[in-house]
């Protein structure tokens, strides 16, 4: 029996390639730069499966170019790059890679939190510059983390993982979410629920962990940023468009917030010039970028594809109602 034809928009890690190569007729994009849109559309014309990154937009245009497509396997937890409804209408299964990156992303949220609070990027730049004149009492004094209040916006798996780490710093943890978690979960994490306005008024650090949805796009706009304490820091490892970057720049320029640490941006890879300031830590969307975690993500995405073509329901399917048709 002929193997299903599958296109991967990235070369992937060896473990994932072995799974795919053993079960599918594979074609990989191997250049270091992301594939151009027209190249992707050309390559998927005869493909039954797609393994893609969040940089590829799977929309009506894409689906028209891939009439044989049966599955789009996204190597990411978020899937705002995929029109799931359009895929469902065309009988295309959509999958993602949840769970595997929770702890790694929580680690990195703390990396950013510590870096912006203690002015690590500024200190590193000074140490490398050759201009450091030696220790001084008030040199690059930052903010303590120990004993402060951590506000978590979005209390899903990653938000809760961030909360668990706060206990080591004896922090007060407050959170807000569309749905309040159970009393048992709150007690286990020593976390207290707040509405958004109360959280912003109280937190010394505000860490964002919400998916990108219509209701979260631009969630952190000027009114919310101006409700934060002027000594507070904003950390974002979720999705860039959750923050109105122009509003954040204005808040920074007017000293309405003390600083920010951002791993994701509103219009990636473009970064608003006003964010390139000393009290903002910037990283290029690498919160889940450990070898172990990214390999696991690719393997999960590969297994999702293989499962479908073996007649099984993929374990991480996002549109399960497709099988009810």
PDB file of C-alpha atoms in Angstrom:
ATOM      1  CA  UNK A   1       0.000   0.000   0.000  1.00  0.00           C
ATOM      2  CA  UNK A   2       1.311   3.436  -0.918  1.00  0.00           C
ATOM      3  CA  UNK A   3       2.389   5.588   1.974  1.00  0.00           C
ATOM      4  CA  UNK A   4       0.513   8.883   2.535  1.00  0.00           C
ATOM      5  CA  UNK A   5       2.255  11.941   1.152  1.00  0.00           C
ATOM      6  CA  UNK A   6       3.132  14.445   3.869  1.00  0.00           C
ATOM      7  CA  UNK A   7       4.845  17.825   3.749  1.00  0.00           C
ATOM      8  CA  UNK A   8       6.722  19.274   6.721  1.00  0.00           C
ATOM      9  CA  UNK A   9       7.502  22.982   6.741  1.00  0.00           C
ATOM     10  CA  UNK A  10      10.566  22.283   8.894  1.00  0.00           C
ATOM     11  CA  UNK A  11      13.277  19.629   8.824  1.00  0.00           C
ATOM     12  CA  UNK A  12      12.461  18.623  12.430  1.00  0.00           C
ATOM     13  CA  UNK A  13      14.524  16.704  14.954  1.00  0.00           C
ATOM     14  CA  UNK A  14      15.798  13.206  14.183  1.00  0.00           C
ATOM     15  CA  UNK A  15      13.368  11.385  16.476  1.00  0.00           C
ATOM     16  CA  UNK A  16      10.361  12.935  14.739  1.00  0.00           C
ATOM     17  CA  UNK A  17      11.817  12.341  11.263  1.00  0.00           C
ATOM     18  CA  UNK A  18      12.271   8.641  12.013  1.00  0.00           C
ATOM     19  CA  UNK A  19       8.593   8.300  12.892  1.00  0.00           C
ATOM     20  CA  UNK A  20       7.442  10.111   9.789  1.00  0.00           C
ATOM     21  CA  UNK A  21       9.924   8.548   7.376  1.00  0.00           C
ATOM     22  CA  UNK A  22       8.890   5.051   8.496  1.00  0.00           C
ATOM     23  CA  UNK A  23       5.209   5.671   7.893  1.00  0.00           C
ATOM     24  CA  UNK A  24       4.867   8.387   5.262  1.00  0.00           C
ATOM     25  CA  UNK A  25       6.259   9.556   1.947  1.00  0.00           C
ATOM     26  CA  UNK A  26       7.889  12.695   3.313  1.00  0.00           C
ATOM     27  CA  UNK A  27       8.982  15.991   1.849  1.00  0.00           C
ATOM     28  CA  UNK A  28      10.735  18.484   4.136  1.00  0.00           C
ATOM     29  CA  UNK A  29      11.568  22.162   3.903  1.00  0.00           C
ATOM     30  CA  UNK A  30      15.249  22.233   4.804  1.00  0.00           C
ATOM     31  CA  UNK A  31      16.339  25.882   4.502  1.00  0.00           C
ATOM     32  CA  UNK A  32      17.081  27.813   7.685  1.00  0.00           C
ATOM     33  CA  UNK A  33      14.610  30.572   6.749  1.00  0.00           C
ATOM     34  CA  UNK A  34      10.882  29.906   6.890  1.00  0.00           C
ATOM     35  CA  UNK A  35       9.378  28.769   3.550  1.00  0.00           C
ATOM     36  CA  UNK A  36       7.735  31.474   1.436  1.00  0.00           C
ATOM     37  CA  UNK A  37       3.967  31.294   1.242  1.00  0.00           C
ATOM     38  CA  UNK A  38       3.879  30.514  -2.492  1.00  0.00           C
ATOM     39  CA  UNK A  39       6.381  27.706  -1.975  1.00  0.00           C
ATOM     40  CA  UNK A  40       4.229  26.126   0.731  1.00  0.00           C
ATOM     41  CA  UNK A  41       1.101  26.370  -1.421  1.00  0.00           C
ATOM     42  CA  UNK A  42       2.945  24.728  -4.314  1.00  0.00           C
ATOM     43  CA  UNK A  43       4.262  21.866  -2.182  1.00  0.00           C
ATOM     44  CA  UNK A  44       0.921  20.906  -0.616  1.00  0.00           C
ATOM     45  CA  UNK A  45      -1.040  20.468  -3.849  1.00  0.00           C
ATOM     46  CA  UNK A  46      -0.761  16.678  -3.751  1.00  0.00           C
ATOM     47  CA  UNK A  47      -0.220  16.168  -0.008  1.00  0.00           C
ATOM     48  CA  UNK A  48      -2.522  14.290   2.347  1.00  0.00           C
ATOM     49  CA  UNK A  49      -0.763  15.445   5.503  1.00  0.00           C
ATOM     50  CA  UNK A  50       0.893  18.628   6.721  1.00  0.00           C
ATOM     51  CA  UNK A  51       3.208  19.173   9.660  1.00  0.00           C
ATOM     52  CA  UNK A  52       3.529  22.904  10.227  1.00  0.00           C
ATOM     53  CA  UNK A  53       4.758  25.539  12.631  1.00  0.00           C
ATOM     54  CA  UNK A  54       2.767  28.465  13.998  1.00  0.00           C
ATOM     55  CA  UNK A  55       4.344  30.647  11.298  1.00  0.00           C
ATOM     56  CA  UNK A  56       2.212  29.004   8.604  1.00  0.00           C
ATOM     57  CA  UNK A  57      -1.327  30.289   8.080  1.00  0.00           C
ATOM     58  CA  UNK A  58      -3.749  27.468   7.364  1.00  0.00           C
ATOM     59  CA  UNK A  59      -6.762  29.291   5.989  1.00  0.00           C
ATOM     60  CA  UNK A  60      -9.214  29.057   3.096  1.00  0.00           C
ATOM     61  CA  UNK A  61      -6.546  29.995   0.554  1.00  0.00           C
ATOM     62  CA  UNK A  62      -4.277  27.259   1.858  1.00  0.00           C
ATOM     63  CA  UNK A  63      -7.031  24.643   1.910  1.00  0.00           C
ATOM     64  CA  UNK A  64      -7.994  25.422  -1.689  1.00  0.00           C
ATOM     65  CA  UNK A  65      -4.390  24.720  -2.652  1.00  0.00           C
ATOM     66  CA  UNK A  66      -4.397  21.376  -0.814  1.00  0.00           C
ATOM     67  CA  UNK A  67      -7.494  19.482  -2.004  1.00  0.00           C
ATOM     68  CA  UNK A  68      -6.184  16.111  -0.783  1.00  0.00           C
ATOM     69  CA  UNK A  69      -5.242  17.292   2.698  1.00  0.00           C
ATOM     70  CA  UNK A  70      -6.578  15.180   5.561  1.00  0.00           C
ATOM     71  CA  UNK A  71      -4.603  16.484   8.550  1.00  0.00           C
ATOM     72  CA  UNK A  72      -2.786  19.655   9.629  1.00  0.00           C
ATOM     73  CA  UNK A  73      -0.512  18.838  12.570  1.00  0.00           C
ATOM     74  CA  UNK A  74       0.663  21.993  14.327  1.00  0.00           C
ATOM     75  CA  UNK A  75       3.940  21.871  16.283  1.00  0.00           C
ATOM     76  CA  UNK A  76       2.627  24.209  18.981  1.00  0.00           C
ATOM     77  CA  UNK A  77       0.065  24.394  21.733  1.00  0.00           C
ATOM     78  CA  UNK A  78      -1.569  27.543  20.369  1.00  0.00           C
ATOM     79  CA  UNK A  79      -3.302  27.228  17.019  1.00  0.00           C
ATOM     80  CA  UNK A  80      -4.360  30.763  16.172  1.00  0.00           C
ATOM     81  CA  UNK A  81      -2.527  30.261  12.868  1.00  0.00           C
ATOM     82  CA  UNK A  82      -5.128  27.675  11.808  1.00  0.00           C
ATOM     83  CA  UNK A  83      -8.741  28.299  10.796  1.00  0.00           C
ATOM     84  CA  UNK A  84     -10.127  25.246  12.570  1.00  0.00           C
ATOM     85  CA  UNK A  85     -13.689  25.848  11.346  1.00  0.00           C
ATOM     86  CA  UNK A  86     -12.553  26.020   7.727  1.00  0.00           C
ATOM     87  CA  UNK A  87     -10.577  22.815   8.182  1.00  0.00           C
ATOM     88  CA  UNK A  88     -13.553  21.060   9.757  1.00  0.00           C
ATOM     89  CA  UNK A  89     -15.825  22.027   6.868  1.00  0.00           C
ATOM     90  CA  UNK A  90     -13.346  20.461   4.451  1.00  0.00           C
ATOM     91  CA  UNK A  91     -12.853  17.344   6.529  1.00  0.00           C
ATOM     92  CA  UNK A  92      -9.308  18.231   7.595  1.00  0.00           C
ATOM     93  CA  UNK A  93      -8.248  17.093  11.066  1.00  0.00           C
ATOM     94  CA  UNK A  94      -6.332  19.677  13.124  1.00  0.00           C
ATOM     95  CA  UNK A  95      -3.987  18.701  15.965  1.00  0.00           C
ATOM     96  CA  UNK A  96      -1.594  20.447  18.350  1.00  0.00           C
ATOM     97  CA  UNK A  97       0.996  19.535  20.996  1.00  0.00           C
ATOM     98  CA  UNK A  98      -0.441  20.377  24.433  1.00  0.00           C
ATOM     99  CA  UNK A  99       1.013  19.649  27.846  1.00  0.00           C
ATOM    100  CA  UNK A 100       4.576  18.903  26.847  1.00  0.00           C
ATOM    101  CA  UNK A 101       5.849  22.487  27.034  1.00  0.00           C
ATOM    102  CA  UNK A 102       4.098  23.641  30.207  1.00  0.00           C
ATOM    103  CA  UNK A 103       7.022  23.352  32.602  1.00  0.00           C
ATOM    104  CA  UNK A 104       9.612  24.646  30.144  1.00  0.00           C
ATOM    105  CA  UNK A 105       7.496  27.716  29.382  1.00  0.00           C
ATOM    106  CA  UNK A 106       6.891  28.304  33.092  1.00  0.00           C
ATOM    107  CA  UNK A 107      10.652  28.128  33.647  1.00  0.00           C
ATOM    108  CA  UNK A 108      11.158  30.769  30.999  1.00  0.00           C
ATOM    109  CA  UNK A 109       8.458  33.049  32.370  1.00  0.00           C
ATOM    110  CA  UNK A 110      10.466  33.031  35.587  1.00  0.00           C
ATOM    111  CA  UNK A 111      13.663  33.621  33.616  1.00  0.00           C
ATOM    112  CA  UNK A 112      12.129  36.781  32.175  1.00  0.00           C
ATOM    113  CA  UNK A 113      10.648  37.854  35.504  1.00  0.00           C
ATOM    114  CA  UNK A 114      14.005  37.597  37.240  1.00  0.00           C
ATOM    115  CA  UNK A 115      15.859  39.204  34.346  1.00  0.00           C
ATOM    116  CA  UNK A 116      13.679  42.314  34.195  1.00  0.00           C
ATOM    117  CA  UNK A 117      13.446  42.697  37.970  1.00  0.00           C
ATOM    118  CA  UNK A 118      17.204  42.479  38.506  1.00  0.00           C
ATOM    119  CA  UNK A 119      18.218  44.318  35.287  1.00  0.00           C
ATOM    120  CA  UNK A 120      20.184  41.349  33.992  1.00  0.00           C
ATOM    121  CA  UNK A 121      20.211  42.470  30.347  1.00  0.00           C
ATOM    122  CA  UNK A 122      21.551  45.897  31.293  1.00  0.00           C
ATOM    123  CA  UNK A 123      24.186  44.347  33.521  1.00  0.00           C
ATOM    124  CA  UNK A 124      25.248  41.854  30.872  1.00  0.00           C
ATOM    125  CA  UNK A 125      25.598  44.633  28.302  1.00  0.00           C
ATOM    126  CA  UNK A 126      27.687  46.711  30.709  1.00  0.00           C
ATOM    127  CA  UNK A 127      29.930  43.757  31.560  1.00  0.00           C
ATOM    128  CA  UNK A 128      30.582  43.115  27.856  1.00  0.00           C
ATOM    129  CA  UNK A 129      31.057  46.773  26.913  1.00  0.00           C
ATOM    130  CA  UNK A 130      34.448  47.305  28.489  1.00  0.00           C
ATOM    131  CA  UNK A 131      33.070  50.366  30.267  1.00  0.00           C
ATOM    132  CA  UNK A 132      32.437  48.800  33.660  1.00  0.00           C
ATOM    133  CA  UNK A 133      34.456  50.725  36.251  1.00  0.00           C
ATOM    134  CA  UNK A 134      33.832  48.397  39.169  1.00  0.00           C
ATOM    135  CA  UNK A 135      31.334  47.871  41.970  1.00  0.00           C
ATOM    136  CA  UNK A 136      29.248  50.770  43.267  1.00  0.00           C
ATOM    137  CA  UNK A 137      26.502  50.966  45.865  1.00  0.00           C
ATOM    138  CA  UNK A 138      23.683  52.142  43.606  1.00  0.00           C
ATOM    139  CA  UNK A 139      24.837  50.540  40.352  1.00  0.00           C
ATOM    140  CA  UNK A 140      21.975  48.866  38.421  1.00  0.00           C
ATOM    141  CA  UNK A 141      19.804  48.444  41.476  1.00  0.00           C
ATOM    142  CA  UNK A 142      16.685  46.513  40.538  1.00  0.00           C
ATOM    143  CA  UNK A 143      13.626  45.211  42.359  1.00  0.00           C
ATOM    144  CA  UNK A 144      13.364  42.349  44.827  1.00  0.00           C
ATOM    145  CA  UNK A 145      11.307  39.326  43.873  1.00  0.00           C
ATOM    146  CA  UNK A 146      11.247  37.618  47.258  1.00  0.00           C
ATOM    147  CA  UNK A 147       8.023  38.270  49.171  1.00  0.00           C
ATOM    148  CA  UNK A 148       6.352  40.276  46.403  1.00  0.00           C
ATOM    149  CA  UNK A 149       2.932  39.715  44.829  1.00  0.00           C
ATOM    150  CA  UNK A 150       2.687  37.755  41.584  1.00  0.00           C
ATOM    151  CA  UNK A 151      -0.412  38.298  39.468  1.00  0.00           C
ATOM    152  CA  UNK A 152      -1.142  35.574  36.912  1.00  0.00           C
ATOM    153  CA  UNK A 153      -3.539  36.317  34.064  1.00  0.00           C
ATOM    154  CA  UNK A 154      -4.780  32.986  32.744  1.00  0.00           C
ATOM    155  CA  UNK A 155      -4.690  30.086  35.180  1.00  0.00           C
ATOM    156  CA  UNK A 156      -4.431  27.083  32.902  1.00  0.00           C
ATOM    157  CA  UNK A 157      -1.618  24.538  32.941  1.00  0.00           C
ATOM    158  CA  UNK A 158       1.199  27.026  32.357  1.00  0.00           C
ATOM    159  CA  UNK A 159      -0.217  29.661  34.684  1.00  0.00           C
ATOM    160  CA  UNK A 160      -0.477  27.095  37.460  1.00  0.00           C
ATOM    161  CA  UNK A 161       3.077  25.914  36.785  1.00  0.00           C
ATOM    162  CA  UNK A 162       4.258  29.500  37.185  1.00  0.00           C
ATOM    163  CA  UNK A 163       2.316  29.734  40.459  1.00  0.00           C
ATOM    164  CA  UNK A 164       3.983  26.610  41.858  1.00  0.00           C
ATOM    165  CA  UNK A 165       7.409  28.160  41.368  1.00  0.00           C
ATOM    166  CA  UNK A 166       6.399  31.253  43.312  1.00  0.00           C
ATOM    167  CA  UNK A 167       6.335  29.345  46.586  1.00  0.00           C
ATOM    168  CA  UNK A 168      10.132  29.194  46.554  1.00  0.00           C
ATOM    169  CA  UNK A 169      10.179  32.995  46.668  1.00  0.00           C
ATOM    170  CA  UNK A 170       7.535  33.263  49.384  1.00  0.00           C
ATOM    171  CA  UNK A 171       5.383  35.305  47.015  1.00  0.00           C
ATOM    172  CA  UNK A 172       1.721  36.035  47.363  1.00  0.00           C
ATOM    173  CA  UNK A 173       0.011  34.573  44.290  1.00  0.00           C
ATOM    174  CA  UNK A 174      -3.159  36.085  42.883  1.00  0.00           C
ATOM    175  CA  UNK A 175      -4.767  35.130  39.600  1.00  0.00           C
ATOM    176  CA  UNK A 176      -7.592  35.984  37.265  1.00  0.00           C
ATOM    177  CA  UNK A 177      -9.260  33.825  34.654  1.00  0.00           C
ATOM    178  CA  UNK A 178     -12.544  33.579  32.807  1.00  0.00           C
ATOM    179  CA  UNK A 179     -13.409  30.642  35.068  1.00  0.00           C
ATOM    180  CA  UNK A 180     -12.353  30.464  38.694  1.00  0.00           C
ATOM    181  CA  UNK A 181     -10.597  27.212  39.581  1.00  0.00           C
ATOM    182  CA  UNK A 182     -11.745  24.948  42.387  1.00  0.00           C
ATOM    183  CA  UNK A 183     -11.042  25.727  46.021  1.00  0.00           C
ATOM    184  CA  UNK A 184      -8.880  22.601  46.120  1.00  0.00           C
ATOM    185  CA  UNK A 185      -6.621  23.907  43.321  1.00  0.00           C
ATOM    186  CA  UNK A 186      -6.397  27.337  44.929  1.00  0.00           C
ATOM    187  CA  UNK A 187      -5.341  25.808  48.242  1.00  0.00           C
ATOM    188  CA  UNK A 188      -2.788  23.508  46.627  1.00  0.00           C
ATOM    189  CA  UNK A 189      -1.131  26.474  44.907  1.00  0.00           C
ATOM    190  CA  UNK A 190      -1.767  28.975  47.704  1.00  0.00           C
ATOM    191  CA  UNK A 191      -3.410  31.215  45.114  1.00  0.00           C
ATOM    192  CA  UNK A 192      -6.213  33.725  45.518  1.00  0.00           C
ATOM    193  CA  UNK A 193      -8.713  34.757  42.859  1.00  0.00           C
ATOM    194  CA  UNK A 194      -9.075  38.416  41.868  1.00  0.00           C
ATOM    195  CA  UNK A 195     -10.996  40.247  39.188  1.00  0.00           C
ATOM    196  CA  UNK A 196      -8.733  41.851  36.604  1.00  0.00           C
ATOM    197  CA  UNK A 197      -8.799  45.368  38.023  1.00  0.00           C
ATOM    198  CA  UNK A 198      -8.001  44.186  41.534  1.00  0.00           C
ATOM    199  CA  UNK A 199      -5.137  42.040  40.289  1.00  0.00           C
ATOM    200  CA  UNK A 200      -3.597  44.913  38.333  1.00  0.00           C
ATOM    201  CA  UNK A 201      -3.819  47.246  41.324  1.00  0.00           C
ATOM    202  CA  UNK A 202      -2.175  44.729  43.661  1.00  0.00           C
ATOM    203  CA  UNK A 203       0.451  42.786  41.694  1.00  0.00           C
ATOM    204  CA  UNK A 204       4.165  43.619  41.606  1.00  0.00           C
ATOM    205  CA  UNK A 205       4.615  41.262  38.649  1.00  0.00           C
ATOM    206  CA  UNK A 206       1.912  40.483  36.082  1.00  0.00           C
ATOM    207  CA  UNK A 207       2.531  37.350  34.017  1.00  0.00           C
ATOM    208  CA  UNK A 208       0.322  36.573  31.007  1.00  0.00           C
ATOM    209  CA  UNK A 209      -0.738  33.012  30.162  1.00  0.00           C
ATOM    210  CA  UNK A 210      -3.864  33.284  28.012  1.00  0.00           C
ATOM    211  CA  UNK A 211      -4.499  31.862  24.534  1.00  0.00           C
ATOM    212  CA  UNK A 212      -4.980  34.242  21.626  1.00  0.00           C
ATOM    213  CA  UNK A 213      -8.726  34.474  21.104  1.00  0.00           C
ATOM    214  CA  UNK A 214     -10.947  37.309  19.851  1.00  0.00           C
ATOM    215  CA  UNK A 215     -11.616  38.279  23.474  1.00  0.00           C
ATOM    216  CA  UNK A 216      -7.919  38.272  24.451  1.00  0.00           C
ATOM    217  CA  UNK A 217      -6.561  40.132  21.419  1.00  0.00           C
ATOM    218  CA  UNK A 218      -5.480  43.541  22.712  1.00  0.00           C
ATOM    219  CA  UNK A 219      -6.450  42.472  26.230  1.00  0.00           C
ATOM    220  CA  UNK A 220      -3.703  44.592  27.742  1.00  0.00           C
ATOM    221  CA  UNK A 221      -4.654  47.977  26.373  1.00  0.00           C
ATOM    222  CA  UNK A 222      -3.997  51.457  27.742  1.00  0.00           C
ATOM    223  CA  UNK A 223      -6.653  51.372  30.511  1.00  0.00           C
ATOM    224  CA  UNK A 224      -5.349  48.077  31.897  1.00  0.00           C
ATOM    225  CA  UNK A 225      -1.704  49.108  31.681  1.00  0.00           C
ATOM    226  CA  UNK A 226      -2.460  52.362  33.473  1.00  0.00           C
ATOM    227  CA  UNK A 227      -4.162  50.411  36.280  1.00  0.00           C
ATOM    228  CA  UNK A 228      -0.927  48.601  37.066  1.00  0.00           C
ATOM    229  CA  UNK A 229       1.300  49.837  39.862  1.00  0.00           C
ATOM    230  CA  UNK A 230       4.034  52.149  38.540  1.00  0.00           C
ATOM    231  CA  UNK A 231       6.549  49.840  40.232  1.00  0.00           C
ATOM    232  CA  UNK A 232       5.132  46.699  38.556  1.00  0.00           C
ATOM    233  CA  UNK A 233       6.538  44.628  35.707  1.00  0.00           C
ATOM    234  CA  UNK A 234       4.661  42.943  32.849  1.00  0.00           C
ATOM    235  CA  UNK A 235       5.805  39.539  31.554  1.00  0.00           C
ATOM    236  CA  UNK A 236       4.400  37.899  28.418  1.00  0.00           C
ATOM    237  CA  UNK A 237       5.133  34.360  27.241  1.00  0.00           C
ATOM    238  CA  UNK A 238       1.665  33.719  25.770  1.00  0.00           C
ATOM    239  CA  UNK A 239       0.943  35.425  22.428  1.00  0.00           C
ATOM    240  CA  UNK A 240       2.107  38.845  21.272  1.00  0.00           C
ATOM    241  CA  UNK A 241      -1.242  40.321  20.180  1.00  0.00           C
ATOM    242  CA  UNK A 242      -2.545  39.940  23.735  1.00  0.00           C
ATOM    243  CA  UNK A 243      -0.716  43.228  24.397  1.00  0.00           C
ATOM    244  CA  UNK A 244      -1.362  46.478  22.536  1.00  0.00           C
ATOM    245  CA  UNK A 245       2.299  47.325  21.999  1.00  0.00           C
ATOM    246  CA  UNK A 246       1.707  51.011  21.254  1.00  0.00           C
ATOM    247  CA  UNK A 247      -0.153  51.285  24.564  1.00  0.00           C
ATOM    248  CA  UNK A 248       2.668  49.498  26.368  1.00  0.00           C
ATOM    249  CA  UNK A 249       5.242  51.862  24.882  1.00  0.00           C
ATOM    250  CA  UNK A 250       3.171  54.829  26.065  1.00  0.00           C
ATOM    251  CA  UNK A 251       2.905  53.333  29.552  1.00  0.00           C
ATOM    252  CA  UNK A 252       6.671  52.797  29.677  1.00  0.00           C
ATOM    253  CA  UNK A 253       7.413  56.294  28.407  1.00  0.00           C
ATOM    254  CA  UNK A 254       5.098  57.793  31.023  1.00  0.00           C
ATOM    255  CA  UNK A 255       6.498  55.641  33.855  1.00  0.00           C
ATOM    256  CA  UNK A 256       3.137  53.986  34.401  1.00  0.00           C
ATOM    257  CA  UNK A 257       4.869  50.599  34.616  1.00  0.00           C
ATOM    258  CA  UNK A 258       8.411  49.856  35.762  1.00  0.00           C
ATOM    259  CA  UNK A 259       9.330  47.560  32.897  1.00  0.00           C
ATOM    260  CA  UNK A 260       8.385  44.582  30.766  1.00  0.00           C
ATOM    261  CA  UNK A 261       9.814  41.260  29.653  1.00  0.00           C
ATOM    262  CA  UNK A 262       8.463  39.961  26.356  1.00  0.00           C
ATOM    263  CA  UNK A 263       9.057  36.726  24.475  1.00  0.00           C
ATOM    264  CA  UNK A 264       6.253  37.274  21.957  1.00  0.00           C
ATOM    265  CA  UNK A 265       5.213  40.276  19.893  1.00  0.00           C
ATOM    266  CA  UNK A 266       2.179  41.766  18.248  1.00  0.00           C
ATOM    267  CA  UNK A 267       3.465  41.490  14.668  1.00  0.00           C
ATOM    268  CA  UNK A 268       6.293  38.958  14.756  1.00  0.00           C
ATOM    269  CA  UNK A 269       9.065  39.156  13.795  1.00  0.00           C
ATOM    270  CA  UNK A 270       8.657  42.959  13.877  1.00  0.00           C
ATOM    271  CA  UNK A 271       9.292  44.496  17.287  1.00  0.00           C
ATOM    272  CA  UNK A 272       7.974  47.973  18.052  1.00  0.00           C
ATOM    273  CA  UNK A 273      11.008  50.324  18.232  1.00  0.00           C
ATOM    274  CA  UNK A 274       9.633  51.860  21.420  1.00  0.00           C
ATOM    275  CA  UNK A 275      10.116  48.540  23.206  1.00  0.00           C
ATOM    276  CA  UNK A 276      13.862  48.583  22.624  1.00  0.00           C
ATOM    277  CA  UNK A 277      14.620  50.352  25.868  1.00  0.00           C
ATOM    278  CA  UNK A 278      16.756  49.431  28.897  1.00  0.00           C
ATOM    279  CA  UNK A 279      13.855  48.423  31.142  1.00  0.00           C
ATOM    280  CA  UNK A 280      12.406  45.952  28.625  1.00  0.00           C
ATOM    281  CA  UNK A 281      13.828  42.451  28.209  1.00  0.00           C
ATOM    282  CA  UNK A 282      13.247  41.087  24.701  1.00  0.00           C
ATOM    283  CA  UNK A 283      13.619  37.471  23.555  1.00  0.00           C
ATOM    284  CA  UNK A 284      12.668  35.971  20.142  1.00  0.00           C
ATOM    285  CA  UNK A 285       9.770  33.618  21.003  1.00  0.00           C
ATOM    286  CA  UNK A 286      11.904  30.982  22.731  1.00  0.00           C
ATOM    287  CA  UNK A 287       9.913  30.158  25.882  1.00  0.00           C
ATOM    288  CA  UNK A 288       9.608  26.481  24.953  1.00  0.00           C
ATOM    289  CA  UNK A 289      13.004  26.312  23.247  1.00  0.00           C
ATOM    290  CA  UNK A 290      14.802  23.564  25.064  1.00  0.00           C
ATOM    291  CA  UNK A 291      16.134  20.652  23.008  1.00  0.00           C
ATOM    292  CA  UNK A 292      14.130  18.201  25.092  1.00  0.00           C
ATOM    293  CA  UNK A 293      10.827  20.042  24.844  1.00  0.00           C
ATOM    294  CA  UNK A 294      10.988  21.030  21.192  1.00  0.00           C
ATOM    295  CA  UNK A 295      11.914  17.440  20.305  1.00  0.00           C
ATOM    296  CA  UNK A 296       8.920  16.141  22.269  1.00  0.00           C
ATOM    297  CA  UNK A 297       6.670  18.633  20.488  1.00  0.00           C
ATOM    298  CA  UNK A 298       7.846  17.455  17.067  1.00  0.00           C
ATOM    299  CA  UNK A 299       7.410  13.803  18.059  1.00  0.00           C
ATOM    300  CA  UNK A 300       3.853  14.443  19.258  1.00  0.00           C
ATOM    301  CA  UNK A 301       3.038  16.215  15.981  1.00  0.00           C
ATOM    302  CA  UNK A 302       4.501  13.305  14.004  1.00  0.00           C
ATOM    303  CA  UNK A 303       2.527  10.751  16.012  1.00  0.00           C
ATOM    304  CA  UNK A 304      -0.669  12.722  15.443  1.00  0.00           C
ATOM    305  CA  UNK A 305      -0.170  12.327  11.686  1.00  0.00           C
ATOM    306  CA  UNK A 306       0.718   8.638  11.858  1.00  0.00           C
ATOM    307  CA  UNK A 307      -2.284   7.892  14.063  1.00  0.00           C
ATOM    308  CA  UNK A 308      -4.715   9.330  11.517  1.00  0.00           C
ATOM    309  CA  UNK A 309      -3.279   7.388   8.613  1.00  0.00           C
ATOM    310  CA  UNK A 310      -3.368   4.197  10.679  1.00  0.00           C
ATOM    311  CA  UNK A 311      -7.105   4.674  11.062  1.00  0.00           C
ATOM    312  CA  UNK A 312      -6.971   5.973  14.614  1.00  0.00           C
ATOM    313  CA  UNK A 313      -8.249   9.162  16.163  1.00  0.00           C
ATOM    314  CA  UNK A 314      -5.204  11.427  16.737  1.00  0.00           C
ATOM    315  CA  UNK A 315      -4.639  11.918  20.479  1.00  0.00           C
ATOM    316  CA  UNK A 316      -4.426  15.715  20.267  1.00  0.00           C
ATOM    317  CA  UNK A 317      -7.270  16.446  17.875  1.00  0.00           C
ATOM    318  CA  UNK A 318      -8.791  19.934  18.045  1.00  0.00           C
ATOM    319  CA  UNK A 319     -11.900  19.254  15.965  1.00  0.00           C
ATOM    320  CA  UNK A 320     -13.135  15.834  17.163  1.00  0.00           C
ATOM    321  CA  UNK A 321     -16.631  16.474  15.769  1.00  0.00           C
ATOM    322  CA  UNK A 322     -15.132  15.783  12.350  1.00  0.00           C
ATOM    323  CA  UNK A 323     -15.519  12.069  13.069  1.00  0.00           C
ATOM    324  CA  UNK A 324     -19.242  12.446  13.736  1.00  0.00           C
ATOM    325  CA  UNK A 325     -19.957  13.379  10.148  1.00  0.00           C
TER     326      UNK A 325
END
